[in-house]
Short mmCIF file of C-alpha atoms in Angstrom, two decimals:
data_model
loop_
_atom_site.label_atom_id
_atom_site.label_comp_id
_atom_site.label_asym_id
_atom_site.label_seq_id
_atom_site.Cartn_x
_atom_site.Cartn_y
_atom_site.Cartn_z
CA UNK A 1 -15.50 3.64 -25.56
CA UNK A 2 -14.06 6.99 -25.56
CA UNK A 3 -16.00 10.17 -23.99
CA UNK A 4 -15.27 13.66 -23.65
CA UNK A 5 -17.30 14.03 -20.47
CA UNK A 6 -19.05 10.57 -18.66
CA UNK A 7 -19.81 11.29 -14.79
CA UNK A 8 -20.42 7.83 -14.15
CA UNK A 9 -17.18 6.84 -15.04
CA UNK A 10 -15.78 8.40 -12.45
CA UNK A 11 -18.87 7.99 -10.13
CA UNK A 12 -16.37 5.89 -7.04
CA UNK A 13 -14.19 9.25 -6.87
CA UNK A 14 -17.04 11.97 -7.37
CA UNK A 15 -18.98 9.87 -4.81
CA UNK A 16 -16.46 9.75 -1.89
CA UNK A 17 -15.65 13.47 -2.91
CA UNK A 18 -19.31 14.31 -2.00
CA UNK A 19 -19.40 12.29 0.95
CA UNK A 20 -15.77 13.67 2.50
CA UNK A 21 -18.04 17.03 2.76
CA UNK A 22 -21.08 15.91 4.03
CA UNK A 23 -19.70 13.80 6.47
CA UNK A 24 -17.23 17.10 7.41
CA UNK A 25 -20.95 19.39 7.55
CA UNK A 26 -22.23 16.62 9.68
CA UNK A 27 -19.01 16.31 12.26
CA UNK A 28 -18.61 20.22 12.19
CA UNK A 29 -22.37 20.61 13.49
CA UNK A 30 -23.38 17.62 15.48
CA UNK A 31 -22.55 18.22 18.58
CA UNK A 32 -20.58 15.74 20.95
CA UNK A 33 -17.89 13.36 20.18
CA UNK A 34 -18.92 12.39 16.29
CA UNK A 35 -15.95 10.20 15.65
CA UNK A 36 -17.10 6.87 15.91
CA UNK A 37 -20.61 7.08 13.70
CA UNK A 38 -18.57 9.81 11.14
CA UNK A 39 -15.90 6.78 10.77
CA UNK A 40 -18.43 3.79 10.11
CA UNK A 41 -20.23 6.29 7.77
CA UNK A 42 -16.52 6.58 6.14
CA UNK A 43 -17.07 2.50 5.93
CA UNK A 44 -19.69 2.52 4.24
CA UNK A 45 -18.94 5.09 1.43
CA UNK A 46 -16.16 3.00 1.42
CA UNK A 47 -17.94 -0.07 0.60
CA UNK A 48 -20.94 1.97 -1.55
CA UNK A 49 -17.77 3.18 -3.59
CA UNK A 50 -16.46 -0.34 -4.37
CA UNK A 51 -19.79 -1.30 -5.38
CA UNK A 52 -19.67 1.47 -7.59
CA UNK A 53 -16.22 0.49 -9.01
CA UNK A 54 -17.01 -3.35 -9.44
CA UNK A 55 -20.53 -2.58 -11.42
CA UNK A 56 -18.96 0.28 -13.50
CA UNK A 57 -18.47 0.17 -16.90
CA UNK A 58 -14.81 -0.74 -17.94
CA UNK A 59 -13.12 0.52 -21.21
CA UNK A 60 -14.21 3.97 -20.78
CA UNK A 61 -11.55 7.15 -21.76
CA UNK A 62 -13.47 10.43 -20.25
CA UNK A 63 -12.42 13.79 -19.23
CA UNK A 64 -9.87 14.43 -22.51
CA UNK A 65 -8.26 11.39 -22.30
CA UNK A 66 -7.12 11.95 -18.59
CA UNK A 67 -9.21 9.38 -16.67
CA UNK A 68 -9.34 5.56 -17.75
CA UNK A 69 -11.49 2.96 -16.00
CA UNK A 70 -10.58 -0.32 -16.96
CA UNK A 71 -10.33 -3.97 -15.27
CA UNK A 72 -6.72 -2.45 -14.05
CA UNK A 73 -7.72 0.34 -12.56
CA UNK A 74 -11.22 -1.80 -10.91
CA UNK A 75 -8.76 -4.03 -9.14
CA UNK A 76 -6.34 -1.40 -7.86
CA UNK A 77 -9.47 0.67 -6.18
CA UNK A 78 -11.14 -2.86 -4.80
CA UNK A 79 -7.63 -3.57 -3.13
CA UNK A 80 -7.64 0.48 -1.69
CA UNK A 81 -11.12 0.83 -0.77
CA UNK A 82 -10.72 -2.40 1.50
CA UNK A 83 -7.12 -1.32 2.86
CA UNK A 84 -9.07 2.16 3.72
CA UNK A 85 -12.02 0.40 5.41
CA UNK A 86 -9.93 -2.46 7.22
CA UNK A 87 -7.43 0.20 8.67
CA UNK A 88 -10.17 2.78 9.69
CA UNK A 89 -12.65 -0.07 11.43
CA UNK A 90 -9.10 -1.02 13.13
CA UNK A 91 -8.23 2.60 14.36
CA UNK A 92 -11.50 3.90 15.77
CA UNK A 93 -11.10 1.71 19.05
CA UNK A 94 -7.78 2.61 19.29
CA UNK A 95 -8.13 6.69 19.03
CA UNK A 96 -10.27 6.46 21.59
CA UNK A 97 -7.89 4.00 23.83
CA UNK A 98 -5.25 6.98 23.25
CA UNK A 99 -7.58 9.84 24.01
CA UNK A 100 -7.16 11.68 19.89
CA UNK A 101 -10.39 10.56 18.85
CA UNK A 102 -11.49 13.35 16.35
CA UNK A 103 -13.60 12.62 13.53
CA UNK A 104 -11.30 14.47 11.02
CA UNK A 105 -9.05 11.52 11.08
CA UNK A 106 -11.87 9.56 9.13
CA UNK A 107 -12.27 12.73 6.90
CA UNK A 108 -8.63 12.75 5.90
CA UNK A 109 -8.64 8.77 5.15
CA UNK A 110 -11.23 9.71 2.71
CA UNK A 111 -9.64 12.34 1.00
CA UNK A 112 -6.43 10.41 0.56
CA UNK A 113 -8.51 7.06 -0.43
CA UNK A 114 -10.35 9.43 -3.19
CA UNK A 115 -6.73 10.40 -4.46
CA UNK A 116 -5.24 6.82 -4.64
CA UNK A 117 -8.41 6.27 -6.47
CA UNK A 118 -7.73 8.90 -9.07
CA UNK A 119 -4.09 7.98 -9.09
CA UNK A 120 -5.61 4.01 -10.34
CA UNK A 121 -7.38 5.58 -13.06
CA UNK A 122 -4.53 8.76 -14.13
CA UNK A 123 -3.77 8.54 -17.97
CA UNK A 124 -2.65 12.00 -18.15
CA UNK A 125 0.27 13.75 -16.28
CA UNK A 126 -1.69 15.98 -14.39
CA UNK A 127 -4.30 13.88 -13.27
CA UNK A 128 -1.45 12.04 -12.31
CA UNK A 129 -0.01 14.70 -9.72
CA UNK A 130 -3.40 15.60 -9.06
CA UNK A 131 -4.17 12.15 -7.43
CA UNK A 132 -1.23 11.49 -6.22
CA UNK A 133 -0.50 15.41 -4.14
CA UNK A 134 -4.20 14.60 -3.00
CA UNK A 135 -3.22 11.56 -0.82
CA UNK A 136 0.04 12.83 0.01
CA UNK A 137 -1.12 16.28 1.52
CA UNK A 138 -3.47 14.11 3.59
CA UNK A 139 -0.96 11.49 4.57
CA UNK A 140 1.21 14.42 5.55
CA UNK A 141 -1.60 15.79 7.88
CA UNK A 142 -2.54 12.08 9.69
CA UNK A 143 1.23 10.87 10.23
CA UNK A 144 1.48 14.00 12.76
CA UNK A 145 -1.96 13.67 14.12
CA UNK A 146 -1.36 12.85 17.39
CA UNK A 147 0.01 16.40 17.59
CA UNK A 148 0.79 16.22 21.52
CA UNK A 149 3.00 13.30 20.83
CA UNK A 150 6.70 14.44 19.64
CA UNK A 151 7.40 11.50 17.87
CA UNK A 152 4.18 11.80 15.98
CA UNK A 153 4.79 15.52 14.85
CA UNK A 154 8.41 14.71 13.90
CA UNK A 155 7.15 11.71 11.70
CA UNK A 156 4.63 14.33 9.78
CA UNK A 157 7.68 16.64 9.44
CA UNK A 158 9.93 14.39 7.98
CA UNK A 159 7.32 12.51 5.74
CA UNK A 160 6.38 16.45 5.07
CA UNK A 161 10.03 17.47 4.13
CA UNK A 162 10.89 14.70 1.82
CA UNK A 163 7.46 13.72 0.57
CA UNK A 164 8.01 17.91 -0.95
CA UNK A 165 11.48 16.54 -2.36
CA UNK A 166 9.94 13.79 -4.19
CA UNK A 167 7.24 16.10 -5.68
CA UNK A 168 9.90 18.00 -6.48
CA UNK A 169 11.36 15.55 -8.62
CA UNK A 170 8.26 14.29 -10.18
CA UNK A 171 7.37 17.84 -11.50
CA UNK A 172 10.91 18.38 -13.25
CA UNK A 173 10.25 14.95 -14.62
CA UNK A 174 7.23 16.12 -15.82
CA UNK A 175 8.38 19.14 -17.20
CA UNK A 176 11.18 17.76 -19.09
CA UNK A 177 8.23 15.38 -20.40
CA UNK A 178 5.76 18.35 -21.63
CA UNK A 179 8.86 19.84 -23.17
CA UNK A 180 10.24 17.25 -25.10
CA UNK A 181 6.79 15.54 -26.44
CA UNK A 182 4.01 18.28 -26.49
CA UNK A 183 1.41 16.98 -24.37
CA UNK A 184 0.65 15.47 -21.35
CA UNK A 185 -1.42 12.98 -22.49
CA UNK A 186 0.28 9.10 -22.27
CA UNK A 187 -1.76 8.34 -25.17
CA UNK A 188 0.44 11.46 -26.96
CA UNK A 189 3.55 10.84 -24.65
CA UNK A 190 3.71 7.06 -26.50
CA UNK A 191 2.67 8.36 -30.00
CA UNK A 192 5.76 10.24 -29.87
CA UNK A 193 8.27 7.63 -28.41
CA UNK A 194 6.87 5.00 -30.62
CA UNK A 195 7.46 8.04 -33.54
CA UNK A 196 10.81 7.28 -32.64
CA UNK A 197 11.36 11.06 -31.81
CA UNK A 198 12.12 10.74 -28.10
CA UNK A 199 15.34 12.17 -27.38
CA UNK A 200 17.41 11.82 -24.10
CA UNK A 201 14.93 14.60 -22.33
CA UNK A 202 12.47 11.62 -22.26
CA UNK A 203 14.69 9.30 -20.63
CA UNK A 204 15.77 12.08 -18.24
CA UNK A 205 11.66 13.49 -17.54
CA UNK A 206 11.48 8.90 -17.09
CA UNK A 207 13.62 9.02 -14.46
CA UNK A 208 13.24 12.15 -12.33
CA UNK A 209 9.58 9.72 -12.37
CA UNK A 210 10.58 7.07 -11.08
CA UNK A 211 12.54 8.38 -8.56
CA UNK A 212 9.43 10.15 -7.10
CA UNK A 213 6.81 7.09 -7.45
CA UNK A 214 10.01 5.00 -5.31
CA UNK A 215 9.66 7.28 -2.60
CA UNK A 216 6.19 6.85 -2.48
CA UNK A 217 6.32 3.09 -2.53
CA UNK A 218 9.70 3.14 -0.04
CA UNK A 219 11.17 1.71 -2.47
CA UNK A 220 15.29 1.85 -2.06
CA UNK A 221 17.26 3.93 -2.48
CA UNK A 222 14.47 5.86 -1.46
CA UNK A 223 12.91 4.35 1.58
CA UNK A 224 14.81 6.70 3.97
CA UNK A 225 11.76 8.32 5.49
CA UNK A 226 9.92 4.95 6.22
CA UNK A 227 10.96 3.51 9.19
CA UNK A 228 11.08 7.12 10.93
CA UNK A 229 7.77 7.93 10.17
CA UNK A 230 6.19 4.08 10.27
CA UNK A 231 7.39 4.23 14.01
CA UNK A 232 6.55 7.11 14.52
CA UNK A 233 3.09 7.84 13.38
CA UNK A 234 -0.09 6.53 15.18
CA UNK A 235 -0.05 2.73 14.65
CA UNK A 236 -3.48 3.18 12.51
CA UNK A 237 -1.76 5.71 9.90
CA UNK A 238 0.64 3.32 9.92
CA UNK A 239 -1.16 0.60 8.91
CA UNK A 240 -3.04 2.65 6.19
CA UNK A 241 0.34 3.89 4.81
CA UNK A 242 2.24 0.24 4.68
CA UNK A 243 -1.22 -0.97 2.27
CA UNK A 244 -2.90 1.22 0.50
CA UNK A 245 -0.72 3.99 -0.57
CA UNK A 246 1.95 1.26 -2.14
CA UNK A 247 -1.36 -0.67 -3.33
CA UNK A 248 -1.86 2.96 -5.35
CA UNK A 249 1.84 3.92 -6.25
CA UNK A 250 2.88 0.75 -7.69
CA UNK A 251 -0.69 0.44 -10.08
CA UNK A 252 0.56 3.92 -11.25
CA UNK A 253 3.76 2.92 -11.85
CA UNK A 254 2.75 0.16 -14.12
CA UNK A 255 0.12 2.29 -15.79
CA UNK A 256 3.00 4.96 -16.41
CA UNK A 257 5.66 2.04 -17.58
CA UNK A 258 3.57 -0.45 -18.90
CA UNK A 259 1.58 2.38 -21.43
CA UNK A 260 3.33 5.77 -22.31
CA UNK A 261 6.69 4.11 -22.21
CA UNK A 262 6.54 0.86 -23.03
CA UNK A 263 8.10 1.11 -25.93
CA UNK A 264 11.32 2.46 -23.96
CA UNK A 265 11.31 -0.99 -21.61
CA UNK A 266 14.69 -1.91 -22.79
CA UNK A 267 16.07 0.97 -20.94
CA UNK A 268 13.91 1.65 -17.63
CA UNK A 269 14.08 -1.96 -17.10
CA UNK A 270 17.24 -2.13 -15.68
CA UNK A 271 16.29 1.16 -13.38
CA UNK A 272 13.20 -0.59 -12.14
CA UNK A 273 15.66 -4.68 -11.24
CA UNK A 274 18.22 -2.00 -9.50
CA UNK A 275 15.48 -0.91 -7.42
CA UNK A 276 13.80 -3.84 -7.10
CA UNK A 277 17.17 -5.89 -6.09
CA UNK A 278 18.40 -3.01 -3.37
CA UNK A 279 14.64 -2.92 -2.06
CA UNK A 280 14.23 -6.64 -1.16
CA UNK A 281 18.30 -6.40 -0.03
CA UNK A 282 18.02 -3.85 2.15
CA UNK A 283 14.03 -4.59 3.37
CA UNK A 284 15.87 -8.60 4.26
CA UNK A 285 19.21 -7.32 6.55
CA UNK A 286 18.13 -4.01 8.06
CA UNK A 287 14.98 -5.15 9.54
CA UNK A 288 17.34 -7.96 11.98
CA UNK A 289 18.49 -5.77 14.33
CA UNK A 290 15.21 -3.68 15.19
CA UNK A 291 13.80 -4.39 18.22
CA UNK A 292 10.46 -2.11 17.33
CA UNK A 293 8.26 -4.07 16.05
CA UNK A 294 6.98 -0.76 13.60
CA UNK A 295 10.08 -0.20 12.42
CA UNK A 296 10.71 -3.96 11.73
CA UNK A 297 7.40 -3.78 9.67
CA UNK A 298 8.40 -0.50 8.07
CA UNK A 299 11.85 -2.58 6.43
CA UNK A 300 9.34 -5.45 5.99
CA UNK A 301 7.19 -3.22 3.24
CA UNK A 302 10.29 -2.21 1.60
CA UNK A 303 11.19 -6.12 1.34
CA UNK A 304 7.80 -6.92 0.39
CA UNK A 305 7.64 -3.42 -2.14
CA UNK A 306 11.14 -5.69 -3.59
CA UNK A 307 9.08 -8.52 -4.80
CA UNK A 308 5.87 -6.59 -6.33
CA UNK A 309 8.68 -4.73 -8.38
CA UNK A 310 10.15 -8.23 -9.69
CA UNK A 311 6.80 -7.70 -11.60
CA UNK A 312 7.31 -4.80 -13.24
CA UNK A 313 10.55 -5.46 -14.62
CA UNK A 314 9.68 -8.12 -15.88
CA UNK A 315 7.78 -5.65 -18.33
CA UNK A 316 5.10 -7.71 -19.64
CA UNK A 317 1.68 -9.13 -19.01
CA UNK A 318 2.93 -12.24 -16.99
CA UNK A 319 4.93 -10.02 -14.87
CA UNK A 320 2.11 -7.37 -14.11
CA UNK A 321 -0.35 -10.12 -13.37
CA UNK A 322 1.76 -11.72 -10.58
CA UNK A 323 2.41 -7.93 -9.06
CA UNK A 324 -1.22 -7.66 -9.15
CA UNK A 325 -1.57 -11.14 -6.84
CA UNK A 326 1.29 -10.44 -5.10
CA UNK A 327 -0.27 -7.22 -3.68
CA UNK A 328 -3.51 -8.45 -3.09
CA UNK A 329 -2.17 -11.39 -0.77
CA UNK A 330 0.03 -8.20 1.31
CA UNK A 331 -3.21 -6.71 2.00
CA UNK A 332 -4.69 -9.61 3.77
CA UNK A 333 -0.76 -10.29 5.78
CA UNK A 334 -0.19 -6.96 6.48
CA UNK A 335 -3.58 -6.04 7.52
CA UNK A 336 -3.84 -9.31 9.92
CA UNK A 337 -0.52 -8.54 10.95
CA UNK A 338 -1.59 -4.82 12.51
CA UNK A 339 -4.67 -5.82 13.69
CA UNK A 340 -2.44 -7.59 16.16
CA UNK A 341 0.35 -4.58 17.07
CA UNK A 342 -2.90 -2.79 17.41
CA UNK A 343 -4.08 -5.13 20.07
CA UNK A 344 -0.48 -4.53 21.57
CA UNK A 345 -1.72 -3.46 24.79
CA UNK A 346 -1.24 -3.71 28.61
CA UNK A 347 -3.71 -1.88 31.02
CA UNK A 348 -4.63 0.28 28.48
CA UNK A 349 -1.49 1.27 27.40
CA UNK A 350 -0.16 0.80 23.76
CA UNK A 351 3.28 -1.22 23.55
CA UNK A 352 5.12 -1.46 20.16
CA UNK A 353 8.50 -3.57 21.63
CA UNK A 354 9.03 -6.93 19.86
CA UNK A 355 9.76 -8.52 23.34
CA UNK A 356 5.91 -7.57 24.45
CA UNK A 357 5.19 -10.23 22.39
CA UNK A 358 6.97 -12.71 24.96
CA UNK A 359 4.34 -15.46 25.76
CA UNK A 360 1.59 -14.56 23.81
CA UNK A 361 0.69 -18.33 22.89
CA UNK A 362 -0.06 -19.20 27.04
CA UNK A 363 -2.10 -15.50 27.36
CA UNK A 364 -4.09 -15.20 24.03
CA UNK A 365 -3.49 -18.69 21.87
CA UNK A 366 -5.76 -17.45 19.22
CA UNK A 367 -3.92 -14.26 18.38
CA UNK A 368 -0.42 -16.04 18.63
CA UNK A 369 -1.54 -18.39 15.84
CA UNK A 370 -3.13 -15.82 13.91
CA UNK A 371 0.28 -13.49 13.83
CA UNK A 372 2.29 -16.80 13.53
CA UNK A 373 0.67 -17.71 10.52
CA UNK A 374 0.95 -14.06 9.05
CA UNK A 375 4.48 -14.41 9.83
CA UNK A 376 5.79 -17.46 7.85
CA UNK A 377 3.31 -15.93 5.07
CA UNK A 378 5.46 -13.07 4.65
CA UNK A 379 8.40 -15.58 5.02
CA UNK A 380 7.07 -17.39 2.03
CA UNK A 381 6.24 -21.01 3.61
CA UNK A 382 3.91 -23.06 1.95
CA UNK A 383 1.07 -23.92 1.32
CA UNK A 384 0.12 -19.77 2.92
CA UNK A 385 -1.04 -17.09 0.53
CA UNK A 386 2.59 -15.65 0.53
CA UNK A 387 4.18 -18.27 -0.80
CA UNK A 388 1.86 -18.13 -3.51
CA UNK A 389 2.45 -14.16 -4.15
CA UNK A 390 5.91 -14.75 -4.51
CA UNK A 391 5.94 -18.07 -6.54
CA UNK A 392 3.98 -15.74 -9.59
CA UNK A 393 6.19 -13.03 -9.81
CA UNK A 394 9.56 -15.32 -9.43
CA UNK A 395 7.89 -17.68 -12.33
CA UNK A 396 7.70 -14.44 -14.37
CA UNK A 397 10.70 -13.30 -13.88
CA UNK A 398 12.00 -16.44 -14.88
CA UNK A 399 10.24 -16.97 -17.62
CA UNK A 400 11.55 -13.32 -18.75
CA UNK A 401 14.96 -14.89 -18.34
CA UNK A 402 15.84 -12.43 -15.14
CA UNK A 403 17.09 -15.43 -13.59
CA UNK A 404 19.80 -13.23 -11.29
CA UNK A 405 16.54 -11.27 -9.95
CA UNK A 406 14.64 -14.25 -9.14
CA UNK A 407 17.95 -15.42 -7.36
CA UNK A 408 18.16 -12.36 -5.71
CA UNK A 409 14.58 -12.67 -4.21
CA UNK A 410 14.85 -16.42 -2.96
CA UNK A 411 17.96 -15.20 -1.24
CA UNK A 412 16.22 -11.82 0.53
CA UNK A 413 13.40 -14.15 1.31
CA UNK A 414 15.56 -16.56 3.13
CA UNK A 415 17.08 -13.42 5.32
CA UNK A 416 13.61 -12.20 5.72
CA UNK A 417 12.65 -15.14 7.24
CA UNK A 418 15.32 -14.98 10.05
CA UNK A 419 13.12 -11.64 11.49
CA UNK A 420 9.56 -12.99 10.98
CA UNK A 421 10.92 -16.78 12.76
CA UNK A 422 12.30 -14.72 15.68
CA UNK A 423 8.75 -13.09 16.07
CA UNK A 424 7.08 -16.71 16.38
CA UNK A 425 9.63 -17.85 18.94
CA UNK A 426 9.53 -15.03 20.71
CA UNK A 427 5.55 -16.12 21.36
CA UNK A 428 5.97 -19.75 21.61
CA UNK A 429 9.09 -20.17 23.50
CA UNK A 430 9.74 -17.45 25.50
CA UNK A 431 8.26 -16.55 28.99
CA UNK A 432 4.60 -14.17 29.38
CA UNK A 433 5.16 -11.05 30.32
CA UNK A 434 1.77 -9.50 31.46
CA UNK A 435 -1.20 -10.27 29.44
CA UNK A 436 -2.61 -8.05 26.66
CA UNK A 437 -6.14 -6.23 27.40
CA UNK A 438 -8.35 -7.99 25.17
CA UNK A 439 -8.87 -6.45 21.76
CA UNK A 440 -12.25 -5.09 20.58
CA UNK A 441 -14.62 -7.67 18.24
CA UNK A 442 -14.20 -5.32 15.00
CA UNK A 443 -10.46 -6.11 15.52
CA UNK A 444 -10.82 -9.42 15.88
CA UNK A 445 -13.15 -10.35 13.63
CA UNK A 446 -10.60 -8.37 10.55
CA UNK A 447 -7.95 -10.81 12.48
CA UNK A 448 -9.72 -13.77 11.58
CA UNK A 449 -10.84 -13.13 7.80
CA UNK A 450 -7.52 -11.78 7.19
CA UNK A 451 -6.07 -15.12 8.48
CA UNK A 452 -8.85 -17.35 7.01
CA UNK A 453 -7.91 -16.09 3.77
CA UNK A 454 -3.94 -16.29 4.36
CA UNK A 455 -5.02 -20.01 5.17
CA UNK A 456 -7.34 -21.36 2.80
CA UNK A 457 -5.87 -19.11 -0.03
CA UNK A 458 -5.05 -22.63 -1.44
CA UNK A 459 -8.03 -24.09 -1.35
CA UNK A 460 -9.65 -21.40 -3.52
CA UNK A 461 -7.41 -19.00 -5.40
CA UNK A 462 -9.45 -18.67 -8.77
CA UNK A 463 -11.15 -15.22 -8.05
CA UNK A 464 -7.90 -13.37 -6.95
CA UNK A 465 -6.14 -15.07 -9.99
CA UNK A 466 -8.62 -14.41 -12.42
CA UNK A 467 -8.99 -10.77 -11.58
CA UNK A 468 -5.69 -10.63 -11.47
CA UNK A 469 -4.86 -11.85 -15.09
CA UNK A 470 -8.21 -9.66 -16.53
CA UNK A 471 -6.41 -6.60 -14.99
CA UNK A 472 -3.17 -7.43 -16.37
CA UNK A 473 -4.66 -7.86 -19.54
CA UNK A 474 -6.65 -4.53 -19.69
CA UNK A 475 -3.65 -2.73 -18.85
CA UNK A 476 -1.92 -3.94 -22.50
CA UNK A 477 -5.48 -3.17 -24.28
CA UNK A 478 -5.82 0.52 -25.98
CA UNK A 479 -9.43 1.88 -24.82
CA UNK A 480 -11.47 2.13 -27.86
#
């Protein structure tokens, strides 16, 4: 159904809009430390949003054209809203533990959820940069929040520097779009290409694109900023930037391949395997040598960024579908995974060195297995969730006949698996070092759902699946 002007399509977005300034009214005049209740009240607008988004109507075209909601964009802003509330549950306990507890941080998280959201449900260029300048001005401001800390200001510089480069390059692209088509619709951006009048300005405006949505996702050769700023940002805002932002960046980058230019797959497809083969390459040999266990996880998401790509080359409805599972499965792993490095601490103090880990199966048992079996996930061992994200986007990409990419990814995920091994034998075979200060029950408690459903992901995969393929449907469906 198609609507000049429907609210209650966008009701998720409007709603955590409205509550972003409430809650900043209510931490600006309450007096006394408001952190802790501003961030649970970020929670729940969190979870009242995905409500919002699951009961919505789907199929509706509002604002001009600009904003879709469909069963794509519903599973994009499920998988974001539950990053968001995971990450901020994790980091309230440990702002305080480091003494920068201020209830903006919660604040910001919003805002930059509320732009992911838009960027889920962009089908217009400018709603496009809208969303997407939203969460990166606010990622900008909570990488250097720890502003006493050098390392954390020099991470918010550098994200700040080349995060402007990219947005650089997505407005040219942009530019040479609006010139060469018209509009800035995608509906009018693919009337034209499938008119057959898109000239070599298209192609050009295409890939100025893509080379800004890589650098959002760290995707190579674009990833330089990660591990800088993944080690050196507060371990929350890390944790929020290695889910949800790539959760965001890569749904937009199928809406913007899969719709305006699908018609042009033929020739971004081999842009998008280049990428995708030098992401996984570089995310499976650099991270070997780090001893930081941020910066290992920083090459990890540009591995992991690698295989979600696999799906959109693929270019078709199989291959978006196993993207879609693929990322839902790395936001269980990857959240399960920080919720240990943010229990990484001795005495109060917060340790980030792989060799911390040294003994953790004789000093905490229960958070040794947990990380071990988030490790061989990402490795890809069966019968885990990750083996499972991986097996649907190599099976597309095989049945697409991109056999040397599917290669290419059983060969990364071998390497890769050198990096998360070493991790489990560092726990279960190496000496304690002193015991870790034992993490708080919100922590835990994400530790264990995240792990139950890395774990018994086999015994019950239909809902995740069947989302999944609805989405990836939707997403090949014109709105009517």
């Amino acid at each position: 159904m198609t609507s000049a002007l429907n609210l209650g399509a966008a009701l998720p977005e409007i709603f955590l809009a409205v509550a972003g300034m409430a809650l900043l009214m209510y931490g600006v005049f309450r007096k006394g430390d408001t952190t802790t209740s501003v961030g649970w009240m970020t929670v729940i607008a969190f979870i009242v949003a995905a409500i919002f988004v699951v009961t919505g109507e789907t199929n509706q075209l509002v604002f001009g054209g600009s904003f879709i909601t469909d069963s794509f964009s519903a599973f994009a802003k499920v998988l974001i809203l539950a990053g968001g509330a995971f990450t901020l549950i994790m980091a309230l306990q440990w702002l305080k533990a480091e003494k920068i507890a201020r209830f903006e941080f919660c604040i910001i998280m919003l805002f930059a959820t509320t732009g992911m959201l838009m960027m889920a449900s962009a089908n217009d260029l400018i709603s496009f940069y809208l969303g997407l300048e939203l969460q990166s001005l606010s990622a900008y401001v909570i990488a250097a929040f720890n502003r006493d800390n050098l390392r954390s200001t020099e991470a918010g510089l550098k994200y700040f520097v080349l995060g402007a480069v990219a947005s650089g390059l997505l407005l040219y692209g942009m530019s040479m779009l609006y010139g060469f088509t018209g509009t800035t619709t995608f509906a009018g951006i693919a009337e034209v290409i499938g008119a057959g009048h898109a000239g070599t300005g298209v192609l050009v405006g295409l890939v100025f694109i893509l080379a800004g949505l890589s650098f959002k996702v760290s995707a190579a050769p674009f990833h330089m900023w990660t591990p800088d700023v993944y080690e050196g940002a507060p371990t929350p805002v890390t944790a929020f930037f290695a889910i949800a932002p790539k959760v965001a960046a890569l749904a937009l980058m199928a809406r913007v391949l899969m719709g305006p230019f699908y018609e042009m797959a033929d020739q971004w497809q081999q842009v998008v395997w280049l990428v995708a083969a030098l992401s996984m390459f570089i995310g499976g040999f650099a991270a070997i040598t780090q001893t930081n266990i941020k910066r290992l996880m920083a090459y990890s998401s540009i591995g992991h960024v690698g295989y979600a790509l696999i799906g959109l080359a693929v270019a078709d409805e199989q291959g978006v579908r196993g993207m879609l599972i693929y990322l839902a499965i790395y936001l269980f792993m990857n959240v399960g995974t920080f919720a240990v490095i943010l229990s990484m601490r001795f005495k109060g103090r917060a340790t980030e060195q792989i060799s911390d880990l040294s003994g953790l199966s004789k000093t905490h048992p229960v958070m040794a297995l947990w990380l071990a079996i988030f490790m061989f996930s990402m490795a890809g061992i069966p019968p885990l969730a990750g083996f499972f994200g991986k097996l649907y986007v190599f099976l597309a990409a095989v049945q697409a006949e991109l056999y040397g990419l599917a290669v290419i990814g059983v060969l990364t995920s071998v390497v890769a698996a050198f990096y998360y091994l070493r991790i489990i034998k560092v726990m279960y075979f190496d000496e304690p070092v002193e015991a870790f200060d034992r993490p708080s029950r919100a922590t835990s408690a994400i530790l264990g759902i995240c792990g139950l459903f890395v774990t018994l992901f086999i015994v019950y995969p239909a809902p995740i699946l069947a989302a999944a393929s609805a989405a990836a449907a939707s997403l090949f469906q014109m709105p009517g």
